[in-house]
mmCIF file of C-alpha atoms and ligand atoms in Angstrom:
data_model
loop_
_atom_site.group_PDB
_atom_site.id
_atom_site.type_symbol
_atom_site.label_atom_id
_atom_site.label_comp_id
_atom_site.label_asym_id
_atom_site.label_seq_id
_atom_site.Cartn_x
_atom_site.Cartn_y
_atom_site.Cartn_z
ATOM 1 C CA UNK A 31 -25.791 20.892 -2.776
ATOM 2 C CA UNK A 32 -28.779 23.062 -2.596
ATOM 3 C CA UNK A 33 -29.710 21.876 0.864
ATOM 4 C CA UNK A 34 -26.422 22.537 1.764
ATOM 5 C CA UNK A 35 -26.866 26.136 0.716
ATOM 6 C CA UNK A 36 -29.728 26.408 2.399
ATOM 7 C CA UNK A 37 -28.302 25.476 5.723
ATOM 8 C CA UNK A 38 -25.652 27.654 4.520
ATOM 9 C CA UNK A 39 -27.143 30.011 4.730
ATOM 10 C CA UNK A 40 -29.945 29.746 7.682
ATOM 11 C CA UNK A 41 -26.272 28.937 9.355
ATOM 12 C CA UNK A 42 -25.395 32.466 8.673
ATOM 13 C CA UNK A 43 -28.370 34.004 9.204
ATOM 14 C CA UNK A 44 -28.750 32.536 12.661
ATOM 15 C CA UNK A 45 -24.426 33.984 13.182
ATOM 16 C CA UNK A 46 -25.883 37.525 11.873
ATOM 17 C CA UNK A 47 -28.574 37.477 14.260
ATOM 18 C CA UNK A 48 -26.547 36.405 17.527
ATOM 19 C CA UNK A 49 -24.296 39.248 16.415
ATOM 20 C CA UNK A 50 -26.933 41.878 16.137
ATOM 21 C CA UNK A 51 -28.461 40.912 19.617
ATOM 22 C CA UNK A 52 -25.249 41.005 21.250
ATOM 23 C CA UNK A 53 -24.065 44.530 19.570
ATOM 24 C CA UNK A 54 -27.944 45.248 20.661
ATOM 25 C CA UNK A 55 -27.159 44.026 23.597
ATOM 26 C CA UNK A 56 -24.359 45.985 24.711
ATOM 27 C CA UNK A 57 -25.503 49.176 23.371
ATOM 28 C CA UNK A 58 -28.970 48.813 25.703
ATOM 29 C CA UNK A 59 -26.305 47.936 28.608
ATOM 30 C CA UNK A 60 -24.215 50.964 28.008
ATOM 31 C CA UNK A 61 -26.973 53.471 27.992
ATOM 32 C CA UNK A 62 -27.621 52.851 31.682
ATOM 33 C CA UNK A 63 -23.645 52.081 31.993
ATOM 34 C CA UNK A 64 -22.262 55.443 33.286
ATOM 35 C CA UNK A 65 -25.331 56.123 35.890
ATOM 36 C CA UNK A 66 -25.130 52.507 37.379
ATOM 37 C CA UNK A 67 -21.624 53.346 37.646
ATOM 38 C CA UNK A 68 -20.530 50.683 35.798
ATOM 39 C CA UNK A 69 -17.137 52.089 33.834
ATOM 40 C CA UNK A 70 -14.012 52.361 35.501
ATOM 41 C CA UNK A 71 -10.302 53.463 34.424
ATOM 42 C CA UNK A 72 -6.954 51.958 34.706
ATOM 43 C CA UNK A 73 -3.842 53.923 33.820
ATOM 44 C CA UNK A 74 -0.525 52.821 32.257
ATOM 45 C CA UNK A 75 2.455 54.529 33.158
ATOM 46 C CA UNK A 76 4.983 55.634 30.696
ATOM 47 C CA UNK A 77 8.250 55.271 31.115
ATOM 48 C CA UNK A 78 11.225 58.172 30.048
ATOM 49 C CA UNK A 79 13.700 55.881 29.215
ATOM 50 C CA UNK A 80 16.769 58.759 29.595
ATOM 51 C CA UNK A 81 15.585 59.932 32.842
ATOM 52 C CA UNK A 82 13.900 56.987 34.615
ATOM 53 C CA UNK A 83 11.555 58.723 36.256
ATOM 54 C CA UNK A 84 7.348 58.430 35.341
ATOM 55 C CA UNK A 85 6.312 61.687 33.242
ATOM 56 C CA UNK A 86 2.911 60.322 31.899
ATOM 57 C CA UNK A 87 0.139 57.576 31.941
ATOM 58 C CA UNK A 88 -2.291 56.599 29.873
ATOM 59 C CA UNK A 89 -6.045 56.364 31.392
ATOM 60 C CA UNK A 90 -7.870 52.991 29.904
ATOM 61 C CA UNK A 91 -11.038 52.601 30.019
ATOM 62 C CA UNK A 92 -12.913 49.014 31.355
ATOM 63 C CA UNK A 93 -16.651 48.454 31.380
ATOM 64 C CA UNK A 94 -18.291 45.584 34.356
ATOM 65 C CA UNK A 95 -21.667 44.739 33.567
ATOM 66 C CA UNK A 96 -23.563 42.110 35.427
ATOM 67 C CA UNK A 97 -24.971 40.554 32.380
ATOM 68 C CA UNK A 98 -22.445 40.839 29.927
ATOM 69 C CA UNK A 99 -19.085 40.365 32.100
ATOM 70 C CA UNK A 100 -16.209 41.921 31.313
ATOM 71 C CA UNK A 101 -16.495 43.875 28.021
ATOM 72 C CA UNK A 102 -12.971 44.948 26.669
ATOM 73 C CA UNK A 103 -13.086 48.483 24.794
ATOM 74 C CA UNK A 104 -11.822 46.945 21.998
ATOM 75 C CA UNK A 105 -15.676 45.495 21.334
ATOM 76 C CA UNK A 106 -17.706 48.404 23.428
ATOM 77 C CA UNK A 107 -15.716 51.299 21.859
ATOM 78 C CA UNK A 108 -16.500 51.066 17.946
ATOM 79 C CA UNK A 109 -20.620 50.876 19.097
ATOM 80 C CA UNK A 110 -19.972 53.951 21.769
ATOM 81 C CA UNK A 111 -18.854 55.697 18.467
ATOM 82 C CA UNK A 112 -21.616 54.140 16.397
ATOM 83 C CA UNK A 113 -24.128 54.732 18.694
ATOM 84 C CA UNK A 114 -22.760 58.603 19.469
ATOM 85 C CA UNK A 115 -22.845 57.409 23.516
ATOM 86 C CA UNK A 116 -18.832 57.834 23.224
ATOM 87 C CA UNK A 117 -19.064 61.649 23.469
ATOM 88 C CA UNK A 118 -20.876 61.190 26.815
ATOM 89 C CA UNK A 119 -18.137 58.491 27.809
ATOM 90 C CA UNK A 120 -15.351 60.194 26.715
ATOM 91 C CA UNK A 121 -16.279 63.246 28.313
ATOM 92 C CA UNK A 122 -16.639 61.271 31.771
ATOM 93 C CA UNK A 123 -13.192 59.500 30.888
ATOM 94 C CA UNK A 124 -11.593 63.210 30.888
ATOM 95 C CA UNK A 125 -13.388 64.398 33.913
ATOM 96 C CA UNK A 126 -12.771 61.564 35.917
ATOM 97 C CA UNK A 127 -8.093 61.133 34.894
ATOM 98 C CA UNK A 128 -8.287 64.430 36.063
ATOM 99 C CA UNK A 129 -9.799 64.990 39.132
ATOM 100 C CA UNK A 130 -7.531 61.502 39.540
ATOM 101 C CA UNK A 131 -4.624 63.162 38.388
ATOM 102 C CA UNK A 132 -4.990 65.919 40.538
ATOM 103 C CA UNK A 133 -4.986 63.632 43.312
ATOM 104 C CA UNK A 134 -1.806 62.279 42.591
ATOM 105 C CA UNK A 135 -0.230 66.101 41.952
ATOM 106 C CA UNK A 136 -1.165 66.686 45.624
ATOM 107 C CA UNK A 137 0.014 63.131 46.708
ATOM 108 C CA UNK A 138 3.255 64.743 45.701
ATOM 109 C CA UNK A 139 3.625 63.760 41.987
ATOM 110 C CA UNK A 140 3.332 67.465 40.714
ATOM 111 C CA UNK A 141 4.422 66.313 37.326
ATOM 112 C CA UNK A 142 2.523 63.606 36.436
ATOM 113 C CA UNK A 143 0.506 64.230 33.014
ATOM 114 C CA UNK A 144 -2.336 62.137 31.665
ATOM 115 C CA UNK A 145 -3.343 61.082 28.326
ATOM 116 C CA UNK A 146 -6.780 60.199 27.284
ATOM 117 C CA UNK A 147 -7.802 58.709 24.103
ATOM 118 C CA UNK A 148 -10.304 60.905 21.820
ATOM 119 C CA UNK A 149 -12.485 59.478 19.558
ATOM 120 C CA UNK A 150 -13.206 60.665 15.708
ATOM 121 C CA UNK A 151 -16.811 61.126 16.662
ATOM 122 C CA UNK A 152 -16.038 63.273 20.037
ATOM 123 C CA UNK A 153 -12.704 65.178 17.605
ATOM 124 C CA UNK A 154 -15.315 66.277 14.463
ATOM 125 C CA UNK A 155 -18.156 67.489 16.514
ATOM 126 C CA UNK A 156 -18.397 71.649 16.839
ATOM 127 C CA UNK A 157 -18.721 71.810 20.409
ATOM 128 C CA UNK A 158 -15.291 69.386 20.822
ATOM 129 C CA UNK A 159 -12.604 72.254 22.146
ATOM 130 C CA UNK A 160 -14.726 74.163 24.242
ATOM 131 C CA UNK A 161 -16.162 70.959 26.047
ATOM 132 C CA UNK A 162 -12.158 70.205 26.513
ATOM 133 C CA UNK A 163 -11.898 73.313 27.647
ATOM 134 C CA UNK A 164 -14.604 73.622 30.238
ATOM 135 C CA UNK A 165 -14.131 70.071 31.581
ATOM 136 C CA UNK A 166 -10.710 70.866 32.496
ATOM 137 C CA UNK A 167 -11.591 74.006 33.941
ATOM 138 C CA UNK A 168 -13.962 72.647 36.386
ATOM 139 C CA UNK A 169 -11.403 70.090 37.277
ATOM 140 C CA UNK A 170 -8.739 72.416 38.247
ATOM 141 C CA UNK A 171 -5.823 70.220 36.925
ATOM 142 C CA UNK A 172 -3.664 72.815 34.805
ATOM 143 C CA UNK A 173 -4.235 72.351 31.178
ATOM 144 C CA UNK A 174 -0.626 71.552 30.138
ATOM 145 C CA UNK A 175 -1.083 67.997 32.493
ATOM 146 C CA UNK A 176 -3.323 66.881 29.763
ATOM 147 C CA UNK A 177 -2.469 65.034 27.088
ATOM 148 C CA UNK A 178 -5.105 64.618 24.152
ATOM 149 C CA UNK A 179 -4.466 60.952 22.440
ATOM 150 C CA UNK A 180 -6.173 61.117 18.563
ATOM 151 C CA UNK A 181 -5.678 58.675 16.265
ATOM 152 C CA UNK A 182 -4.398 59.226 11.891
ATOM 153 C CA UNK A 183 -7.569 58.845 11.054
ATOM 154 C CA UNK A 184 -9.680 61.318 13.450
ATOM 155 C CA UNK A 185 -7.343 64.482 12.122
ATOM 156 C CA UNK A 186 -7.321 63.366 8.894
ATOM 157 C CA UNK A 187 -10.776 63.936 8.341
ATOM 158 C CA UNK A 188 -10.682 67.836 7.193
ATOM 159 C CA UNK A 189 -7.065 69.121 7.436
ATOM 160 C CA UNK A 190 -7.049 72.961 7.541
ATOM 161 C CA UNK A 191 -10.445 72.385 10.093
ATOM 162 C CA UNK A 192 -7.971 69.571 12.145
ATOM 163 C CA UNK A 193 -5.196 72.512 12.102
ATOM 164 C CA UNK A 194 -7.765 75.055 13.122
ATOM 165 C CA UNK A 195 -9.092 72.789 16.268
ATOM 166 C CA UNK A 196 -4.985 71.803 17.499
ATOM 167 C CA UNK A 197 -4.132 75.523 17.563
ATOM 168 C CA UNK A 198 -7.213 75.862 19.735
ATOM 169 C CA UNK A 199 -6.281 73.368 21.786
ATOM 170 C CA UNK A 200 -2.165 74.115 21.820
ATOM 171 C CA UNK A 201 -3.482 77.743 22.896
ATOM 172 C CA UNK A 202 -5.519 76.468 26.355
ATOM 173 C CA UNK A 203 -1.944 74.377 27.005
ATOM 174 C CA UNK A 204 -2.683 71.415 26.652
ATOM 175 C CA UNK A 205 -0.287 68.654 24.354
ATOM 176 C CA UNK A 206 -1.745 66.313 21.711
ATOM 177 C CA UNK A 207 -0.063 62.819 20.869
ATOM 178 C CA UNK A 208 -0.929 60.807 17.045
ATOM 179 C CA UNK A 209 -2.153 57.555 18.417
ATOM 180 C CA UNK A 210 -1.973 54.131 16.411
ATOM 181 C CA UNK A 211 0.846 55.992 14.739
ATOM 182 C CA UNK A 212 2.042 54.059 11.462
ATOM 183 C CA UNK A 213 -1.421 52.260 11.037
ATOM 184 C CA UNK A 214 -3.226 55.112 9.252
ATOM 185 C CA UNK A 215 -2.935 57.070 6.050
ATOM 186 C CA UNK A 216 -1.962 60.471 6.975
ATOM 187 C CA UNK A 217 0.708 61.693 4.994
ATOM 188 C CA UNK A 218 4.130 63.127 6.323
ATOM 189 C CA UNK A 219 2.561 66.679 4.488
ATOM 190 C CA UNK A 220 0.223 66.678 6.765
ATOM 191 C CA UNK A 221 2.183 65.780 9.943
ATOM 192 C CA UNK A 222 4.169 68.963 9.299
ATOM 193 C CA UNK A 223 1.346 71.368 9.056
ATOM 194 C CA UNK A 224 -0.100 70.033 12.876
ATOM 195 C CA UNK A 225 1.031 71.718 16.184
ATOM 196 C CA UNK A 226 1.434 68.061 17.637
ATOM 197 C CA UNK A 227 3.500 67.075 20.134
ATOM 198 C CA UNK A 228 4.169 63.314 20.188
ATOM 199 C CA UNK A 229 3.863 60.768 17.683
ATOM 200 C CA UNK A 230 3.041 57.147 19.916
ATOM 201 C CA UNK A 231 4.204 54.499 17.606
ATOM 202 C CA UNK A 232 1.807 51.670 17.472
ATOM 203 C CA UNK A 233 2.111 47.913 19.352
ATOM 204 C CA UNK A 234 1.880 46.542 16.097
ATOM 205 C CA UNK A 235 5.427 47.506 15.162
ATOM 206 C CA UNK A 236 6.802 47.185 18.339
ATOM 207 C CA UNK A 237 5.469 43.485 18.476
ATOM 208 C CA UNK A 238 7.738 41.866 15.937
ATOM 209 C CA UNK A 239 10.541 45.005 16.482
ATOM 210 C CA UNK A 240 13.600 42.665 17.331
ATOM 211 C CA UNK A 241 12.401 39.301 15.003
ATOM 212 C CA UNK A 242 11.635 41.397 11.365
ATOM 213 C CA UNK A 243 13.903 43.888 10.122
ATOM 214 C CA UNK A 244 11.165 45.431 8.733
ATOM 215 C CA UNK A 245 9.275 46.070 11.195
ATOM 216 C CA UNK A 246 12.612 47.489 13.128
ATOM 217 C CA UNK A 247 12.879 49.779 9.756
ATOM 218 C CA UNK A 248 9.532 51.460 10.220
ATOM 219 C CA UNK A 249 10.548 52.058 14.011
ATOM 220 C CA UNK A 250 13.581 53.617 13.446
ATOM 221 C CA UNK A 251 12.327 55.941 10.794
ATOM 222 C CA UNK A 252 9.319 57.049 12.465
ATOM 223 C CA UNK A 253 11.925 58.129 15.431
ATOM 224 C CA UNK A 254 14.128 59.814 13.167
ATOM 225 C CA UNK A 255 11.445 61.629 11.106
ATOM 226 C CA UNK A 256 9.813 62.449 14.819
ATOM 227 C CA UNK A 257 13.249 64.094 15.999
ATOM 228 C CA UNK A 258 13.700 66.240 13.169
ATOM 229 C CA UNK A 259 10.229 67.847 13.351
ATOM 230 C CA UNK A 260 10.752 67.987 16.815
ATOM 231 C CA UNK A 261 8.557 65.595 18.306
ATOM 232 C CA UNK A 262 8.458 63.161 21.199
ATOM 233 C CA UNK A 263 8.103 59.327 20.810
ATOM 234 C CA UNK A 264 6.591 56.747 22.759
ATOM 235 C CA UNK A 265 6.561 53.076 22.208
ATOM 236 C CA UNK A 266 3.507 51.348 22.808
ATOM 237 C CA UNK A 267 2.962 47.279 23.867
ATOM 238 C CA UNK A 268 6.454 47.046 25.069
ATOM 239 C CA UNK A 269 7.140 43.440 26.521
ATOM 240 C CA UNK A 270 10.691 42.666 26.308
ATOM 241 C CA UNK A 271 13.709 43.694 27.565
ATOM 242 C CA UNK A 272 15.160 43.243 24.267
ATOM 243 C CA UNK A 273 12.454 45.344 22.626
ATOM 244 C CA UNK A 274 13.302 47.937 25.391
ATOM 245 C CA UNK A 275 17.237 47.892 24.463
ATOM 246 C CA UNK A 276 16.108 48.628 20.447
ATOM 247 C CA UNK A 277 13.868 51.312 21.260
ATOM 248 C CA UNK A 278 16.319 52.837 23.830
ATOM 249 C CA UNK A 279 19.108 52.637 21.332
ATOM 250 C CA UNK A 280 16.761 53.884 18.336
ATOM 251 C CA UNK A 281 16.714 57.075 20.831
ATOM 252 C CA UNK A 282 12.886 56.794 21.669
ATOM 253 C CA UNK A 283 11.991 58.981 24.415
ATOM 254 C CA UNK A 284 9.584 56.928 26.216
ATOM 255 C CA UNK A 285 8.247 53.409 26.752
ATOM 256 C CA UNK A 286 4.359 51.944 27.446
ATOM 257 C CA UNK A 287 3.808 48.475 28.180
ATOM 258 C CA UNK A 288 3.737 45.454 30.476
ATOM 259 C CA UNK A 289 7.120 44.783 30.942
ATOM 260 C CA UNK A 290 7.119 48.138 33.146
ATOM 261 C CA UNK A 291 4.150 48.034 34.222
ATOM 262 C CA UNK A 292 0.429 46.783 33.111
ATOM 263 C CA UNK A 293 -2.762 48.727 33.140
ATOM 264 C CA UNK A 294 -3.881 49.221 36.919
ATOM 265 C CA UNK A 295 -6.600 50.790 38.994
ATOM 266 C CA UNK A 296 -6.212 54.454 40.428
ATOM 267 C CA UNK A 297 -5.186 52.303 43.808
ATOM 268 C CA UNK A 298 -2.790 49.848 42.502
ATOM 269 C CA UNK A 299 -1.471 52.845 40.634
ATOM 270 C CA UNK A 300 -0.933 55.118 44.004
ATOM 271 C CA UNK A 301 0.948 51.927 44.992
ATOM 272 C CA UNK A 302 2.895 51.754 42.362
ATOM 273 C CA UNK A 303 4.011 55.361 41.618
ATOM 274 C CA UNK A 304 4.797 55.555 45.992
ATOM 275 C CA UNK A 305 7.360 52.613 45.387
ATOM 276 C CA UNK A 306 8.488 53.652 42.384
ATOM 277 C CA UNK A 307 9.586 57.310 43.883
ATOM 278 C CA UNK A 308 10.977 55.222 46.781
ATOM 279 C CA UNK A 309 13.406 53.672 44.198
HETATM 280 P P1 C2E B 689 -4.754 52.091 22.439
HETATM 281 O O1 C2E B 689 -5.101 53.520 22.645
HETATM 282 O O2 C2E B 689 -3.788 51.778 21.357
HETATM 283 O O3 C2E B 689 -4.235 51.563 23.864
HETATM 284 C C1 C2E B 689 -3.209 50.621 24.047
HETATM 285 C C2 C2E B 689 -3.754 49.242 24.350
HETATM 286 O O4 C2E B 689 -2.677 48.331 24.487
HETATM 287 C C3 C2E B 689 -4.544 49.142 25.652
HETATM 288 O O5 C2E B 689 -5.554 48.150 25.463
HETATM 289 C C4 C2E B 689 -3.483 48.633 26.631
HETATM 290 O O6 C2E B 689 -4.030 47.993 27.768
HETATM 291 C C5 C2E B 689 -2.740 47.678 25.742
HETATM 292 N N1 C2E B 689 -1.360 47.438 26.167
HETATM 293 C C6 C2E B 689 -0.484 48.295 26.747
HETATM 294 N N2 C2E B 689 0.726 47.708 26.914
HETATM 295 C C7 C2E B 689 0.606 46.458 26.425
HETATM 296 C C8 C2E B 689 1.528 45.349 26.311
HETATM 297 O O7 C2E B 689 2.700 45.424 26.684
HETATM 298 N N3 C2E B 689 1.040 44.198 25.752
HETATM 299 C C9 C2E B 689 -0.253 44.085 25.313
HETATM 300 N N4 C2E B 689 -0.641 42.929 24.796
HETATM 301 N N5 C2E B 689 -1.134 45.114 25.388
HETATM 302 C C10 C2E B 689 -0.697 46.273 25.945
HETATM 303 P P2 C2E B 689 -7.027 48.369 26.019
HETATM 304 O O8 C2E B 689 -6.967 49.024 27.350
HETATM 305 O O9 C2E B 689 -7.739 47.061 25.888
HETATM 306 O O10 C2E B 689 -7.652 49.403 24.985
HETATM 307 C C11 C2E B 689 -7.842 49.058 23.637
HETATM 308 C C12 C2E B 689 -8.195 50.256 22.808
HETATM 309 O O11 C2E B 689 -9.475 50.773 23.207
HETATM 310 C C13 C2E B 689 -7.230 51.426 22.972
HETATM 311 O O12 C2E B 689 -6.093 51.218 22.149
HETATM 312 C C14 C2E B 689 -8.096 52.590 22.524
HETATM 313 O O13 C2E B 689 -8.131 52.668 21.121
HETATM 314 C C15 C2E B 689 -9.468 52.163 23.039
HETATM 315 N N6 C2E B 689 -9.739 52.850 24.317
HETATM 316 C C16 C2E B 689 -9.411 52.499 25.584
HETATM 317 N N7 C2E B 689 -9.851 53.408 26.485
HETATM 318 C C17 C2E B 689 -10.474 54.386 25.761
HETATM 319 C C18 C2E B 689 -11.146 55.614 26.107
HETATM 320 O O14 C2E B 689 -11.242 56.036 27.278
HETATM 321 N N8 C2E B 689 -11.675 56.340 25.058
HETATM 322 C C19 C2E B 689 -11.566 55.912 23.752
HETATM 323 N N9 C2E B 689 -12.118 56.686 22.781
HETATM 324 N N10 C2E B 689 -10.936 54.780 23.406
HETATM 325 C C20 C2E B 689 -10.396 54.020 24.394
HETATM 326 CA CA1 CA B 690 -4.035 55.374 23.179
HETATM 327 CA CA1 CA B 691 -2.446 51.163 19.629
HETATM 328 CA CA1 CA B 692 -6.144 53.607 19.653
#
């Protein structure tokens, strides 16, 4: 038995080691990542379910590296904010939906907004608003086409500072969504005292929406609770026709997810927004 502890645990020791190298691994990668031009974004169009027309997408970022492959943001994301490189990411993520965005106003799609996903660390630092700020301003795409995606957790941090920093950003035009919506802790006390916008409910309820009652409870409450404060709603991880006929009936505004359309480069999104307008 003690030998078998003792492989125990060289066994785990080796597992902790192969997971420091690789986190090691990827943060060395991603320092260089940006200037090798390594990072890329797709975008996700939303759906308005009432209007069926495209209002909004979502800009996703994906990370090539020739040594490590294919590294989703799931794994790179949490050591970006770890490592403090997601400020310098995120910041590039901004810059580069909208000068893309901007492209697509001129293309003819002069409504199109885009939502980019902010990080706690990038949300709590000092210089956050103004870098907003001056980021779109270089850009030129009009502040109100931006959409600022934060997670529970990020304005939950320090409330009356959270309030402070959404009136800022409410004031340049811009519109801020609750991301992951559901999975936090923030309590509806809270929710009433942000200038928010849209609550995006997240793929975790939407998953099991038609199969669990439950999970069809949360969603129709969140909706409810969302239209009396006077907020929009978006479904994330849509994938079924019959989760789209819930939703739509629930009175949720608009839809995200592959059965409309999956995640797709700026070129495959041109394509797709063309035959789309077509329709
Ligand atoms: P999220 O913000 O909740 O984004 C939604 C995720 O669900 C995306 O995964 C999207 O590709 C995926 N998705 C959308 N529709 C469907 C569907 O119908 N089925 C399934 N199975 N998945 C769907 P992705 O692109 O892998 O991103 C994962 C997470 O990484 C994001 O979750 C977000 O938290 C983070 N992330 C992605 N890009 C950025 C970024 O530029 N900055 C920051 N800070 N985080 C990012
Ligand atoms: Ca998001
Ligand atoms: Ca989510
Ligand atoms: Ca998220």
């Amino acid at each position: 038995a003690k030998e078998l502890g003792r492989n125990g645990f060289q066994f785990f020791a080796e597992e902790m080691n192969l997971k420091m190298n690789s986190r090691l691994r990827v943060e060395t990668q991603m320092r260089r990542a940006l200037e090798r031009n390594e990072m890329q974004l797709h975008y996700q169009p939303k759906l308005d379910i009432r209007s069926g027309t495209i209002n909004g997408l979502e800009a996703l970022i994906r990370w090539h590296n020739d040594s490590l492959g294919m590294v989703s943001p799931a794994e790179f994301i949490p050591i970006a904010e770890a490592s403090g490189l997601i400020v310098q990411i995120g910041e590039w993520v901004l810059e580069t939906a909208c000068k893309q965005t901007l492209i697509w106003h001129n293309m003819g799609h002069a409504s199109l907004r885009v939502s980019v996903n902010i990080s706690t660390r990038q949300f709590v630092r000092p210089e956050f608003v103004d870098r907003i700020a001056d980021i779109i301003e270089k850009c030129g795409l009009p502040a109100q086409f931006v959409d600022l995606e934060i997670t529970e957790s990020a304005l939950t941090h320090n409330i009356s500072e959270t309030i402070t920093i959404l009136q800022r950003l409410k004031a340049m035009g811009v519109t801020i969504s609750i991301d992951d919506f559901g999975t936090g802790y923030s309590s509806l006390n809270y929710l009433k005292r942000f200038p928010i916008d849209t609550l995006k409910i997240d793929k975790s309820f939407v998953d099991d929406v038609v199969e669990r009652t439950e999970d069809a409870a949360i969603v129709a409450t969140i909706i409810a609770m969302a239209h009396h404060m006077n907020l929009n709603v978006v479904a994330e991880g849509v994938e079924t026709l019959e989760q789209l006929d819930l939703l739509k009936k629930g009175g949720c505004e608009e839809i995200q997810g592959y059965l409309f359309c999956k995640p797709q480069t700026a070129e495959g999104l041109t394509d797709f927004l063309e035959s789309f307008r077509r329709k």
